[in-house]
Short mmCIF file of C-alpha atoms and ligand atoms in Angstrom, two decimals:
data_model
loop_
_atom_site.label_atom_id
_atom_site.label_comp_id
_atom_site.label_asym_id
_atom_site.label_seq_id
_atom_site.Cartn_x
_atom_site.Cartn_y
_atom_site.Cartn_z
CA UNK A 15 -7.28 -34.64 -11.26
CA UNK A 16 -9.22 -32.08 -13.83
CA UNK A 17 -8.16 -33.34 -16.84
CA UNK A 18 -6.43 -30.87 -19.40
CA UNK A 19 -7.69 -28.93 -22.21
CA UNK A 20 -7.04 -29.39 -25.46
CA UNK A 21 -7.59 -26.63 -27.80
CA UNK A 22 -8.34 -27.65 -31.52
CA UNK A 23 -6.92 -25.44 -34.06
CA UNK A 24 -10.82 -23.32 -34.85
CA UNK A 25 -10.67 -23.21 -30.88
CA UNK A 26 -7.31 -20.70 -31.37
CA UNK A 27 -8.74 -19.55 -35.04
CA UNK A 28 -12.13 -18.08 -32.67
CA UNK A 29 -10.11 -16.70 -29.54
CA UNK A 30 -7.55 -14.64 -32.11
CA UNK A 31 -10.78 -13.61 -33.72
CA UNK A 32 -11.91 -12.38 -30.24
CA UNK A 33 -8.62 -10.51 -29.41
CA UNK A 34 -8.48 -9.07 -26.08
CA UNK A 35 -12.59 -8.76 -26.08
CA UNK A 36 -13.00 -11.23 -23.37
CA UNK A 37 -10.12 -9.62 -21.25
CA UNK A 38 -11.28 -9.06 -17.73
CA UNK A 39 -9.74 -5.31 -16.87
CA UNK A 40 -6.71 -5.39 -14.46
CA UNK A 41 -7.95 -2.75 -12.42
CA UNK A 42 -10.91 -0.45 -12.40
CA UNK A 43 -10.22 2.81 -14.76
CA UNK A 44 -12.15 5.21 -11.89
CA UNK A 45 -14.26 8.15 -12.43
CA UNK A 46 -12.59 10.54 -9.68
CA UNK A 47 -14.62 11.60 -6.58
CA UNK A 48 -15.07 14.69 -4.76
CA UNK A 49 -12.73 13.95 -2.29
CA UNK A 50 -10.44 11.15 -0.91
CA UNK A 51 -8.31 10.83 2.05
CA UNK A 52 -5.31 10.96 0.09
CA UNK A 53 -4.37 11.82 -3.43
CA UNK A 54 -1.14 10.51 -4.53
CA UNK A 55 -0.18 12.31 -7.87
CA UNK A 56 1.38 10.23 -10.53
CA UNK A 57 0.36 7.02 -11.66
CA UNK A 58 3.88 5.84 -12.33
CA UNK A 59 5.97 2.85 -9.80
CA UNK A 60 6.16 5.34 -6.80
CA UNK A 61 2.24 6.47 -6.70
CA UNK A 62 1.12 3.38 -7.08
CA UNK A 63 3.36 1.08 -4.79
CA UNK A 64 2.31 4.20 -2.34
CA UNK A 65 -1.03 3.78 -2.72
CA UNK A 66 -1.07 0.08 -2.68
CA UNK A 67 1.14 -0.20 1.09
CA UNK A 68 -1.15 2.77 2.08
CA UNK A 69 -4.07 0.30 1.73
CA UNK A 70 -2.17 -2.57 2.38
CA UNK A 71 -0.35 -2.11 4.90
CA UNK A 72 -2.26 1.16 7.10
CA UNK A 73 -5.67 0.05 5.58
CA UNK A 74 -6.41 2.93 4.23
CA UNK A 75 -7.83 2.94 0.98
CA UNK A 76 -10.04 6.04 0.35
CA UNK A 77 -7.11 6.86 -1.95
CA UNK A 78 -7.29 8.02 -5.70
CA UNK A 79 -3.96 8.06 -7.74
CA UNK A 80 -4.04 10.78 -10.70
CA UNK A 81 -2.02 10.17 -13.32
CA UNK A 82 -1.86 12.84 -16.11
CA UNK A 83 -1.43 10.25 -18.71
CA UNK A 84 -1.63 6.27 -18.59
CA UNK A 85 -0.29 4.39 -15.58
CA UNK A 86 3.23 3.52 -16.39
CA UNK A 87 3.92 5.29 -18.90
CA UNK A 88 6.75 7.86 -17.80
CA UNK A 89 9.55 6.50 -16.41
CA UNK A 90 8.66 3.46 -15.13
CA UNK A 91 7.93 2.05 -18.70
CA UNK A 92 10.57 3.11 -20.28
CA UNK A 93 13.93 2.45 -18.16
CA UNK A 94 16.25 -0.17 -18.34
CA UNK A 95 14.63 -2.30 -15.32
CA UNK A 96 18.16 -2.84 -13.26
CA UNK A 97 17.18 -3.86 -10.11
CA UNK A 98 20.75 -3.78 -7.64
CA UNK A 99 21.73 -2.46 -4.36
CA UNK A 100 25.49 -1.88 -4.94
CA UNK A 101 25.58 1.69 -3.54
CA UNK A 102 28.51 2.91 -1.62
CA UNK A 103 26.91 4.75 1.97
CA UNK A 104 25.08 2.66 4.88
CA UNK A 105 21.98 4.85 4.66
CA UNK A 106 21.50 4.12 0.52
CA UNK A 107 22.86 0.66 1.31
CA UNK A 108 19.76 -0.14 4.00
CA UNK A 109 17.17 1.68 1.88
CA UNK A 110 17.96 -0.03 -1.83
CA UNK A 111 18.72 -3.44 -0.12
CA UNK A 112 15.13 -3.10 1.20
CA UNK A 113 13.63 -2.47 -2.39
CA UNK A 114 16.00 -5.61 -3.32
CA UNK A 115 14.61 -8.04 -1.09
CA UNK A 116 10.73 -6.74 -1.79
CA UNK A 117 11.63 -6.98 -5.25
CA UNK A 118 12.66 -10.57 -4.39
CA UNK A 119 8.65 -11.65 -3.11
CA UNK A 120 6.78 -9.22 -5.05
CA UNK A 121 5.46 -11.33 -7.91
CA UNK A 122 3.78 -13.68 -4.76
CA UNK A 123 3.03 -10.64 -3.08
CA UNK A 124 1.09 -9.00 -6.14
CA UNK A 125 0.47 -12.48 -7.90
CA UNK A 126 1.74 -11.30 -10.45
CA UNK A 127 5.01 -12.31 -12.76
CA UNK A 128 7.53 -9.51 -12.52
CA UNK A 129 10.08 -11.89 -14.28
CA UNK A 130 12.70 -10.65 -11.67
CA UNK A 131 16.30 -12.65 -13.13
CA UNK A 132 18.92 -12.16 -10.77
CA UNK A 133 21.77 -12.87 -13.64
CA UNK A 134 24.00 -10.46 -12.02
CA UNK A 135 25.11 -6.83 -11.95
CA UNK A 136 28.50 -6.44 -13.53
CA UNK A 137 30.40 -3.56 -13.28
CA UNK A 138 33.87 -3.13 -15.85
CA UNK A 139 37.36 -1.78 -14.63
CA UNK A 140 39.57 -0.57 -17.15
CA UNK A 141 41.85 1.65 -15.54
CA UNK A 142 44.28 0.74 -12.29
CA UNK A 143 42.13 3.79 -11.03
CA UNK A 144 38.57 2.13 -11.54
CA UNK A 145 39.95 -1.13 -10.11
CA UNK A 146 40.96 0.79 -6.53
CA UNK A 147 37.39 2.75 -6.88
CA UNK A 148 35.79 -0.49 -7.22
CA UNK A 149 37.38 -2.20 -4.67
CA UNK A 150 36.81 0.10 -2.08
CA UNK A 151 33.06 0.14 -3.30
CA UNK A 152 32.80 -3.41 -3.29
CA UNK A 153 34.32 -3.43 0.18
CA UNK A 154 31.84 -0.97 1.52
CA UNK A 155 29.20 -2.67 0.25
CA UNK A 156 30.66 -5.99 1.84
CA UNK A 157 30.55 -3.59 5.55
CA UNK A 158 26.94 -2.84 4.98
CA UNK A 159 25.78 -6.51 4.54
CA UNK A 160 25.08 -6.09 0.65
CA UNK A 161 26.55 -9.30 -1.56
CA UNK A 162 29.77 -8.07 -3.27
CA UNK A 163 32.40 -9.99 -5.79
CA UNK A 164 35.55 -8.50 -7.02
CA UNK A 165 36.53 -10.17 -10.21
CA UNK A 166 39.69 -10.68 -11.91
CA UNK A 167 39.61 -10.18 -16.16
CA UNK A 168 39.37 -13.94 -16.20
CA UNK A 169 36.44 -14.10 -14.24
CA UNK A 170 35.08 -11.25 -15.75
CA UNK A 171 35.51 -13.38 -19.11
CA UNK A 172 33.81 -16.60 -17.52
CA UNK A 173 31.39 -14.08 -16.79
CA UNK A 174 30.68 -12.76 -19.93
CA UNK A 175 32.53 -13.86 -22.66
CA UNK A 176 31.60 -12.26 -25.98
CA UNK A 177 33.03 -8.68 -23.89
CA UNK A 178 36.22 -7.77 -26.18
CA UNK A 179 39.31 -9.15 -24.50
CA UNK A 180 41.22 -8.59 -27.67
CA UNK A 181 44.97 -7.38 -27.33
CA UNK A 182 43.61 -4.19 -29.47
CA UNK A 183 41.15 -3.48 -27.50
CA UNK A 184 40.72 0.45 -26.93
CA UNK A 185 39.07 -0.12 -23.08
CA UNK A 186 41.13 -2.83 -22.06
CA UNK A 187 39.06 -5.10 -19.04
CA UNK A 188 40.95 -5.30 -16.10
CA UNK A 189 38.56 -6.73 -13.64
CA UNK A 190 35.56 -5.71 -12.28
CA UNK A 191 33.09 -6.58 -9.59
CA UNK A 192 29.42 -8.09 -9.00
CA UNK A 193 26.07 -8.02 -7.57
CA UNK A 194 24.58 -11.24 -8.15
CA UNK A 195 21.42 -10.50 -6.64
CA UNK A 196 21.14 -7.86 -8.91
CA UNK A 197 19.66 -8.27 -12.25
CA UNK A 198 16.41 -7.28 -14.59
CA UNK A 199 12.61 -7.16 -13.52
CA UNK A 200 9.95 -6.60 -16.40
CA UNK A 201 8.98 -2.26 -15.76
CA UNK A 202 5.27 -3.23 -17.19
CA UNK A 203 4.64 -5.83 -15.03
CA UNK A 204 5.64 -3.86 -11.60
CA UNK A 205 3.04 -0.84 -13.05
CA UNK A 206 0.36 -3.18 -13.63
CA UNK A 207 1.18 -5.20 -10.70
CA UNK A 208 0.62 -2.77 -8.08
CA UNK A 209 -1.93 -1.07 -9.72
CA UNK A 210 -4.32 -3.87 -9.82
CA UNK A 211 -3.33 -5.05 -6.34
CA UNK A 212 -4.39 -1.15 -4.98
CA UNK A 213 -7.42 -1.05 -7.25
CA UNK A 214 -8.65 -4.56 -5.82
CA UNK A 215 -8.14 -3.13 -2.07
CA UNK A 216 -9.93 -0.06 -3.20
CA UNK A 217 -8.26 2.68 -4.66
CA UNK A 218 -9.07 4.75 -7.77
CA UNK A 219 -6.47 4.76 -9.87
CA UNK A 220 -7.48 7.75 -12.54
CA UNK A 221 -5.87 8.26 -15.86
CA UNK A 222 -5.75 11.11 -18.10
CA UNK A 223 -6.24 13.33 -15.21
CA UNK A 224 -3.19 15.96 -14.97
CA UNK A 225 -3.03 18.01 -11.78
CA UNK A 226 -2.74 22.22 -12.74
CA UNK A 227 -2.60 23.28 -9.33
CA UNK A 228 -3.17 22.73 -5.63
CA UNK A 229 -6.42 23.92 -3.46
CA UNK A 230 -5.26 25.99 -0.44
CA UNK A 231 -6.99 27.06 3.08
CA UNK A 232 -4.51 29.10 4.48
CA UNK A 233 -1.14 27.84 3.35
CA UNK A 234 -2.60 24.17 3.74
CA UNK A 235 -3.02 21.88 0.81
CA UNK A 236 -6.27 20.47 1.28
CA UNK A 237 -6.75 19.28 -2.64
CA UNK A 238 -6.17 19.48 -6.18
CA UNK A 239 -7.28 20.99 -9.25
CA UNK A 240 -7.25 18.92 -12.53
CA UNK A 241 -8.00 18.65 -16.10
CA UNK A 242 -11.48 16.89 -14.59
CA UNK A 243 -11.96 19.47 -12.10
CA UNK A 244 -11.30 20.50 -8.15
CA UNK A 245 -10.36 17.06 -6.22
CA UNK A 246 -10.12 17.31 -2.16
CA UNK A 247 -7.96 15.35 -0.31
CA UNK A 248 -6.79 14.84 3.91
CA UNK A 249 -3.21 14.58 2.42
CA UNK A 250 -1.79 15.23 -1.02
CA UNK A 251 1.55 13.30 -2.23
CA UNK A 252 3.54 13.99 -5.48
CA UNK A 253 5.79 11.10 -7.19
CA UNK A 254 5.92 12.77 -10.92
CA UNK A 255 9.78 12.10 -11.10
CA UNK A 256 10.79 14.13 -13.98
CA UNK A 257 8.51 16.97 -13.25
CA UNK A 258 8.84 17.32 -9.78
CA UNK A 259 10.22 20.88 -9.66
CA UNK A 260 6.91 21.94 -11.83
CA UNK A 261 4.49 20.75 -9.59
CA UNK A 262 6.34 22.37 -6.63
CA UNK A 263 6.06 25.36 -8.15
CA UNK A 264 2.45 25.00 -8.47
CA UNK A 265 2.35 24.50 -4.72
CA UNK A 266 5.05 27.42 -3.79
CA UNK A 267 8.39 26.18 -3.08
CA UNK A 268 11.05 24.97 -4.96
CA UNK A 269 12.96 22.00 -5.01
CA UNK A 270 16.94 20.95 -5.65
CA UNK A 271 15.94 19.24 -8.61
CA UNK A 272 17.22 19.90 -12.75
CA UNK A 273 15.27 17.72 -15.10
CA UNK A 274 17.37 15.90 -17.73
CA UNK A 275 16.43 13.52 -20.35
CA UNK A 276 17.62 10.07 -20.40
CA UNK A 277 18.05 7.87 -23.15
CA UNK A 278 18.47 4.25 -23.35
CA UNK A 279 17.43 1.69 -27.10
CA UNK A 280 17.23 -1.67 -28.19
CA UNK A 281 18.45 -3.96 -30.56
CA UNK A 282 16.34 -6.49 -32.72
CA UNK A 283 15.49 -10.01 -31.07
CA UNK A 284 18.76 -12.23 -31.26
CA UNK A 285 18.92 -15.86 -28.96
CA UNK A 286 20.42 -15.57 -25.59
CA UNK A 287 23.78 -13.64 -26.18
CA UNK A 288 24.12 -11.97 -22.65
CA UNK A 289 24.57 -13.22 -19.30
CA UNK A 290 24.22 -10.83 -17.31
CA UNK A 291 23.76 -6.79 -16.85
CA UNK A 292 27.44 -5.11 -17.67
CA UNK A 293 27.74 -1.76 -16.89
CA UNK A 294 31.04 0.16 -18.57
CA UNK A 295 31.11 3.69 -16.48
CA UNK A 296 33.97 4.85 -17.80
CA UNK A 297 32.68 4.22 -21.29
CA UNK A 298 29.03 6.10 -20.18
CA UNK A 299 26.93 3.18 -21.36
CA UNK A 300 25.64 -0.34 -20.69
CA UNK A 301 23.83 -3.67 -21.89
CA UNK A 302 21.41 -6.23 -20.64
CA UNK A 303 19.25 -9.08 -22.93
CA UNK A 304 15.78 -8.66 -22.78
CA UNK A 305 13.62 -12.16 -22.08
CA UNK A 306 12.32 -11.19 -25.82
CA UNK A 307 15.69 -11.17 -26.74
CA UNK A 308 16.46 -7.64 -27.09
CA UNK A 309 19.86 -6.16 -26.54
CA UNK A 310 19.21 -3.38 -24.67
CA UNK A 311 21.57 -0.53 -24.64
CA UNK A 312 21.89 2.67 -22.13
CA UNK A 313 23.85 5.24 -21.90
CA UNK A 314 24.41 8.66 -20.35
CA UNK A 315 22.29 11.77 -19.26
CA UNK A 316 21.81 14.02 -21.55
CA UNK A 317 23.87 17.07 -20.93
CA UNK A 318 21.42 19.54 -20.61
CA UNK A 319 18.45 20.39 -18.70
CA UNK A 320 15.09 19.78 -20.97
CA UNK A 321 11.86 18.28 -20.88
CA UNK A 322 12.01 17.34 -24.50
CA UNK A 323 11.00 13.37 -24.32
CA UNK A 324 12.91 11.80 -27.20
CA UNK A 325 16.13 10.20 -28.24
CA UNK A 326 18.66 12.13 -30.16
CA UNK A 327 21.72 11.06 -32.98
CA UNK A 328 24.09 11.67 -30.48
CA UNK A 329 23.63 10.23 -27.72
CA UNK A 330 22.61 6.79 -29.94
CA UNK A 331 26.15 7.38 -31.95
CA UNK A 332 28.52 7.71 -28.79
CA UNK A 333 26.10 4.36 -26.87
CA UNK A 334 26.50 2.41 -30.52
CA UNK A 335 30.20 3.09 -30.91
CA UNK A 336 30.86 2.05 -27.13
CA UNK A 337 28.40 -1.30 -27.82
CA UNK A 338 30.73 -1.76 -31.05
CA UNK A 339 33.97 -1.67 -29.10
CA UNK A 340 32.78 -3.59 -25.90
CA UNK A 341 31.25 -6.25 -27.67
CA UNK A 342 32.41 -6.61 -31.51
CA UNK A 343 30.00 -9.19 -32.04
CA UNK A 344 27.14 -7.26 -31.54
CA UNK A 345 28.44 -4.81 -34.67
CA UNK A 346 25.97 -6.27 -37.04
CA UNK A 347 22.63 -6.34 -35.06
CA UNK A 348 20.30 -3.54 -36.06
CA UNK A 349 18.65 -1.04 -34.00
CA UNK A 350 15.14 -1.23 -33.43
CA UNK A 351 14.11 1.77 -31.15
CA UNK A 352 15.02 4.49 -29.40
CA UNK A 353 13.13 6.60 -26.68
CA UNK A 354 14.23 9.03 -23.45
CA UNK A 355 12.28 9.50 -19.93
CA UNK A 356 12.68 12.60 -18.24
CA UNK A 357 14.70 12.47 -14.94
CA UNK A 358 14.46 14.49 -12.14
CA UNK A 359 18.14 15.13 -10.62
CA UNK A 360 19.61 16.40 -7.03
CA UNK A 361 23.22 17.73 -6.47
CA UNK A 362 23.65 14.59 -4.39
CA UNK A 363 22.09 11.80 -6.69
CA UNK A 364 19.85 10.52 -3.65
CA UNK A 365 15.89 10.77 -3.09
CA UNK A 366 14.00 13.05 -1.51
CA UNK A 367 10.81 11.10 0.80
CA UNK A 368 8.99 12.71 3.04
CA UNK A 369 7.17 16.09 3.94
CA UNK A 370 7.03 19.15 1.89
CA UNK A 371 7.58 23.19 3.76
CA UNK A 372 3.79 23.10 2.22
CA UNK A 373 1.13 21.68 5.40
CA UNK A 374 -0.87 18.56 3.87
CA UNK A 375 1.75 17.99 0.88
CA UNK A 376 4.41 15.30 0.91
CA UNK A 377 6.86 14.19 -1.94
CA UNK A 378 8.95 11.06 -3.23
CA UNK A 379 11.56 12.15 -5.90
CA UNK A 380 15.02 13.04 -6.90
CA UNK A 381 15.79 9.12 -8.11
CA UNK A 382 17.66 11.00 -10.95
CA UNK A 383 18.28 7.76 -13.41
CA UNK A 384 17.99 4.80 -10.39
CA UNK A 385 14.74 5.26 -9.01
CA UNK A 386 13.11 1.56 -10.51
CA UNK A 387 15.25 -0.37 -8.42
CA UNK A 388 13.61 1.74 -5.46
CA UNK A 389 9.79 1.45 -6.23
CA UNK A 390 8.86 -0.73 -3.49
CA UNK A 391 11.06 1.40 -0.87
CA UNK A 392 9.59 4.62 -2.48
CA UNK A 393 6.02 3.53 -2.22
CA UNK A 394 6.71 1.55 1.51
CA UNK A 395 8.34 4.59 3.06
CA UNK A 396 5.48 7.48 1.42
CA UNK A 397 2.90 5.61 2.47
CA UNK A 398 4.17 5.33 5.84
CA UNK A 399 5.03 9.15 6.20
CA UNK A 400 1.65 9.84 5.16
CA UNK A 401 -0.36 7.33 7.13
CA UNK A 402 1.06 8.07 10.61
CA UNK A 403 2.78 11.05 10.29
CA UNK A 404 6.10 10.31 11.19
CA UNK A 405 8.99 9.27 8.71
CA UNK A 406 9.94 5.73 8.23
CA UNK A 407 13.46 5.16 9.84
CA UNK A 408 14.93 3.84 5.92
CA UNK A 409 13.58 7.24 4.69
CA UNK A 410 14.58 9.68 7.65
CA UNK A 411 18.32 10.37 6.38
CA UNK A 412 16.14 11.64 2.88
CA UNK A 413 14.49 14.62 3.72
CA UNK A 414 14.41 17.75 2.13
CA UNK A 415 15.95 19.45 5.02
CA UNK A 416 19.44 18.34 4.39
CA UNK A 417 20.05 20.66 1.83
CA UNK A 418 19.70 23.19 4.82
CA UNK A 419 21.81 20.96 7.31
CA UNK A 420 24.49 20.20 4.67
CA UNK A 421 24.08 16.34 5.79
CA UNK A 422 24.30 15.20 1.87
CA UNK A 423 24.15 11.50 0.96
CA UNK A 424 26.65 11.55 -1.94
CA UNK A 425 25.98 8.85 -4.03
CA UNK A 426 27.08 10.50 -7.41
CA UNK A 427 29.82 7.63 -7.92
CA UNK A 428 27.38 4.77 -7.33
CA UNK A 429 24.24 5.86 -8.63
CA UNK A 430 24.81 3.30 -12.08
CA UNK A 431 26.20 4.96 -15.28
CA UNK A 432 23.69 8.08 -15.65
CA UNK A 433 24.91 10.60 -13.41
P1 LIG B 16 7.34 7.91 -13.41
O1 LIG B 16 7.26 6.48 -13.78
O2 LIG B 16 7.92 8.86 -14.41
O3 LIG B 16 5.87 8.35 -13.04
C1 LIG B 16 5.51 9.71 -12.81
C2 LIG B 16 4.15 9.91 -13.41
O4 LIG B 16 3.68 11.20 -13.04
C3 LIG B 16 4.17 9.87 -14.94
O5 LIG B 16 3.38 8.79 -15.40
C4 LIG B 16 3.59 11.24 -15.34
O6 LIG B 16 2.72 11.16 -16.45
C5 LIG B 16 2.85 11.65 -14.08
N1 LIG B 16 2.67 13.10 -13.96
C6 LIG B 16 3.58 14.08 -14.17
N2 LIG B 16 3.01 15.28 -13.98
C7 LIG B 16 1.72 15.05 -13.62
C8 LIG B 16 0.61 15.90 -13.31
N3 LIG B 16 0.73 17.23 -13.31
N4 LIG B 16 -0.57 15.31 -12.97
C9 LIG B 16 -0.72 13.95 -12.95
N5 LIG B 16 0.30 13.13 -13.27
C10 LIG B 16 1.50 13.67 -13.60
N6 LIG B 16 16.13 3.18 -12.71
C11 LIG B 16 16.64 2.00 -12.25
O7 LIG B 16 16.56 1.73 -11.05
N7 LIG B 16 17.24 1.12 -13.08
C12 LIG B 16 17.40 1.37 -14.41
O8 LIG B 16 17.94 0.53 -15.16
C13 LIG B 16 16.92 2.61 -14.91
N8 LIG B 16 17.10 2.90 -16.21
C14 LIG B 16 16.53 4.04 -16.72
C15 LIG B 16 16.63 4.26 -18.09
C16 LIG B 16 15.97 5.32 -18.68
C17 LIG B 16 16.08 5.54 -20.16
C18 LIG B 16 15.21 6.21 -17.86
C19 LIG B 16 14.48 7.37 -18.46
C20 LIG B 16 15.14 6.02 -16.47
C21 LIG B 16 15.81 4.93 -15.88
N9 LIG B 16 15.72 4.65 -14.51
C22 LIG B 16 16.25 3.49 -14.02
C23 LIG B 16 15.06 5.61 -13.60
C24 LIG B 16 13.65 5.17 -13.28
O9 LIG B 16 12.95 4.83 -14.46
C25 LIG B 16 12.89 6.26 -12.51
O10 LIG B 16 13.66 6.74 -11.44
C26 LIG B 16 11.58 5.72 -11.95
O11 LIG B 16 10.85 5.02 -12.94
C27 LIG B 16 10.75 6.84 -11.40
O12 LIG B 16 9.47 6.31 -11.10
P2 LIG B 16 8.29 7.29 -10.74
O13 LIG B 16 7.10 6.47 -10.43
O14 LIG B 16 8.78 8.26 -9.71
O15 LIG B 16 8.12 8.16 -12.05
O1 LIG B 17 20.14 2.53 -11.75
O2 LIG B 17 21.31 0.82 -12.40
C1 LIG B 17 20.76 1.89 -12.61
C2 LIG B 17 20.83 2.48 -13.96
C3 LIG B 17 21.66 2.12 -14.94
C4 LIG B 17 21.38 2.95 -15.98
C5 LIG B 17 20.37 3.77 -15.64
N1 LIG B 17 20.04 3.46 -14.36
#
């Protein structure tokens, strides 16, 4: 047996001294190349879980993801990291319960610690109407082989007992129901994680690189300008979320898509106070316990299209005063910051994945405020599309063409508290 290390206290004194200086990188920061085989715009969850299963699981790794500013940071950094698959239709029901059960392996997949905690989804009734909308949800989710609990208030209270069962109480809790697979999974680590697994099986993954506009022959995309100059490409693929609907215009065609911010905060450190994720959506806003100890606190869409990346009074007044009333013990904990991501949302609150009416571009968006849960399924399902050709059966019912065939996937009631 090697026989452990003991570090003396100038052995810690020297490393702090070093900071991150002996570090090996992650993944290689590239220099892009003429051309690639594909480009995969945006270096957030979707492009790089694309271009990782379009290496790993196709081989194909001549594949550069651009990402206009540093991998991770748009929405995938800076959401609320609910993983769950409680939605109500069988096609959303087989798609998220994939992204579930990849989430599930992924830190042995990627070796690398996504801190997945599967404490629970809980979602509040406080109306006789949101306990018959939640049963039938629960029920349908029960049909489509997704795990499913409908709770009493008393088990709701086992559940999570500093929620405000008071007699006063303004939102009394009648019940509610929950998805204990469901739970948090560290945003960072599922960037990072994919991006170093791509970058070891070859791709570039290039930051501070912003794609202006697309290189046509004919009314084929065959590349893409950027900040660093003309890039070429077989096959070009767009997951930029919130700004989805500019970068189609860039290419010609427009998308179903209004842009909204979102805005979620957190609380100082405290010791374990919450059990498990609690959603309130007749309230608009929700809570989870970070592993640092963080309450963290979300709430609605703003209600307003912008691209305007920052929290507002509002929006933290109305999420504060709901935190205050569900749980009155959390009334003296102090705020430590507030931020918004910019969402990109479709009349029918499901994804788009697939090809574009432009030859040689394909897309991944419309995720509106749920699309973390979905990164693996979102990158899986791209990178098949764009390897052979043909859509992945979990992704078929999400094209683009059913805003023409009417054949909408409703899932405004189930798509979490946002929209
Ligand atoms: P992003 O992570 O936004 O990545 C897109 C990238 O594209 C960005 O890095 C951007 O810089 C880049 N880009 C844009 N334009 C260009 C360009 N021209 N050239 C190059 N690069 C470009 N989902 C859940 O499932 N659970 C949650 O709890 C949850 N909570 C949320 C809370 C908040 C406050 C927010 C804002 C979102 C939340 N979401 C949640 C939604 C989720 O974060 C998104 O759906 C998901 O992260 C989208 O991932 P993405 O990779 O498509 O986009
Ligand atoms: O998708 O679960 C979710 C969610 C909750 C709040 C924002 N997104």
């Amino acid at each position: 047996m090697t026989p452990r290390r003991h570090y003396s206290a100038w052995d810690l004194l020297a490393a702090a001294r070093r900071g991150h200086a002996d570090w090996a990188p992650a993944w290689r920061d590239a220099e892009p190349k003429p051309r690639y085989d594909v480009i995969v715009i945006g270096g957030g969850g979707h492009g790089l879980a694309t271009a990782y299963y379009l290496a790993k699981n196709h081989g194909v790794t001549n594949v550069a993801v651009l990402e206009a500013g540093w991998i991770g940071g748009g929405n995938t950094g800076r959401n609320t990291t609910i993983v769950r698959s409680n939605y109500l239709y069988p096609e959303s029901a087989r798609l998220y319960d994939f992204s579930v059960r990849q989430y599930e392996t992924l830190a042995r997949e990627l070796n690398f610690n996504i801190m997945f905690s599967q404490r629970g989804v809980l979602t509040l009734a406080h109306s006789r109407h949101d306990l018959d909308a939640q049963s039938r949800w629960a029920n349908a989710m029960l049909c489509n082989g997704i795990d499913a609990e409908l709770l009493d208030a008393a088990q709701v209270k086992a559940l999570e007992p500093r929620l405000n069962f008071g007699a006063d109480a303004r939102f009394p809790i009648l019940g509610g129901f929950v998805q204990r697979r469901g739970g948090p999974v560290r945003h960072d680590a599922v960037a990072w994680g994919y991006a170093r697994g791509a970058s070891a099986l070859g791709v570039d993954i290039v930051q501070h690189c912003a794609v202006t506009g697309f290189l046509k022959q004919g009314d084929t995309v065959v590349g893409v300008n950027t900040n660093r100059g003309e890039i070429r490409a077989d096959k070009v693929a767009m997951a930029v979320a919130g700004h989805s609907s500019v970068l189609a215009g860039l290419a010609g065609f427009r998308l179903p898509v209004t842009s909204y911010a979102l805005q979620a905060m957190v609380s100082e450190p405290v010791k374990p106070v919450l059990n498990t994720v609690t959603l309130s959506p007749s309230l608009g806003a929700y809570w989870s316990q970070s592993d640092k100890g963080e309450v963290v606190i979300g709430g609605a869409l703003d209600h307003f299209p912008s691209y305007a990346q920052r929290g507002s009074f509002d929006v933290m007044q109305h999420v504060v005063a709901a935190t205050v009333e569900m749980f009155p013990s959390l009334s003296r904990l102090r705020l430590l910051r507030q931020w918004a991501g910019i969402v990109d949302v479709v009349q029918d609150s499901s994804p788009i994945i697939g090809a574009t009416p432009v030859p040689g571009l394909y897309i991944n968006c419309g995720w509106g405020t749920g699309g973390f849960k979905a990164i693996p399924v979102g990158g899986w399902t791209l990178a098949h599309v764009l390897a052979t050709g043909r859509n992945h059966e979990l992704a078929e019912p999400f094209q683009l063409g059913r805003f023409h065939t009417g054949r909408l996937i409703d899932e405004a009631a189930a798509a979490g508290i946002a929209h």
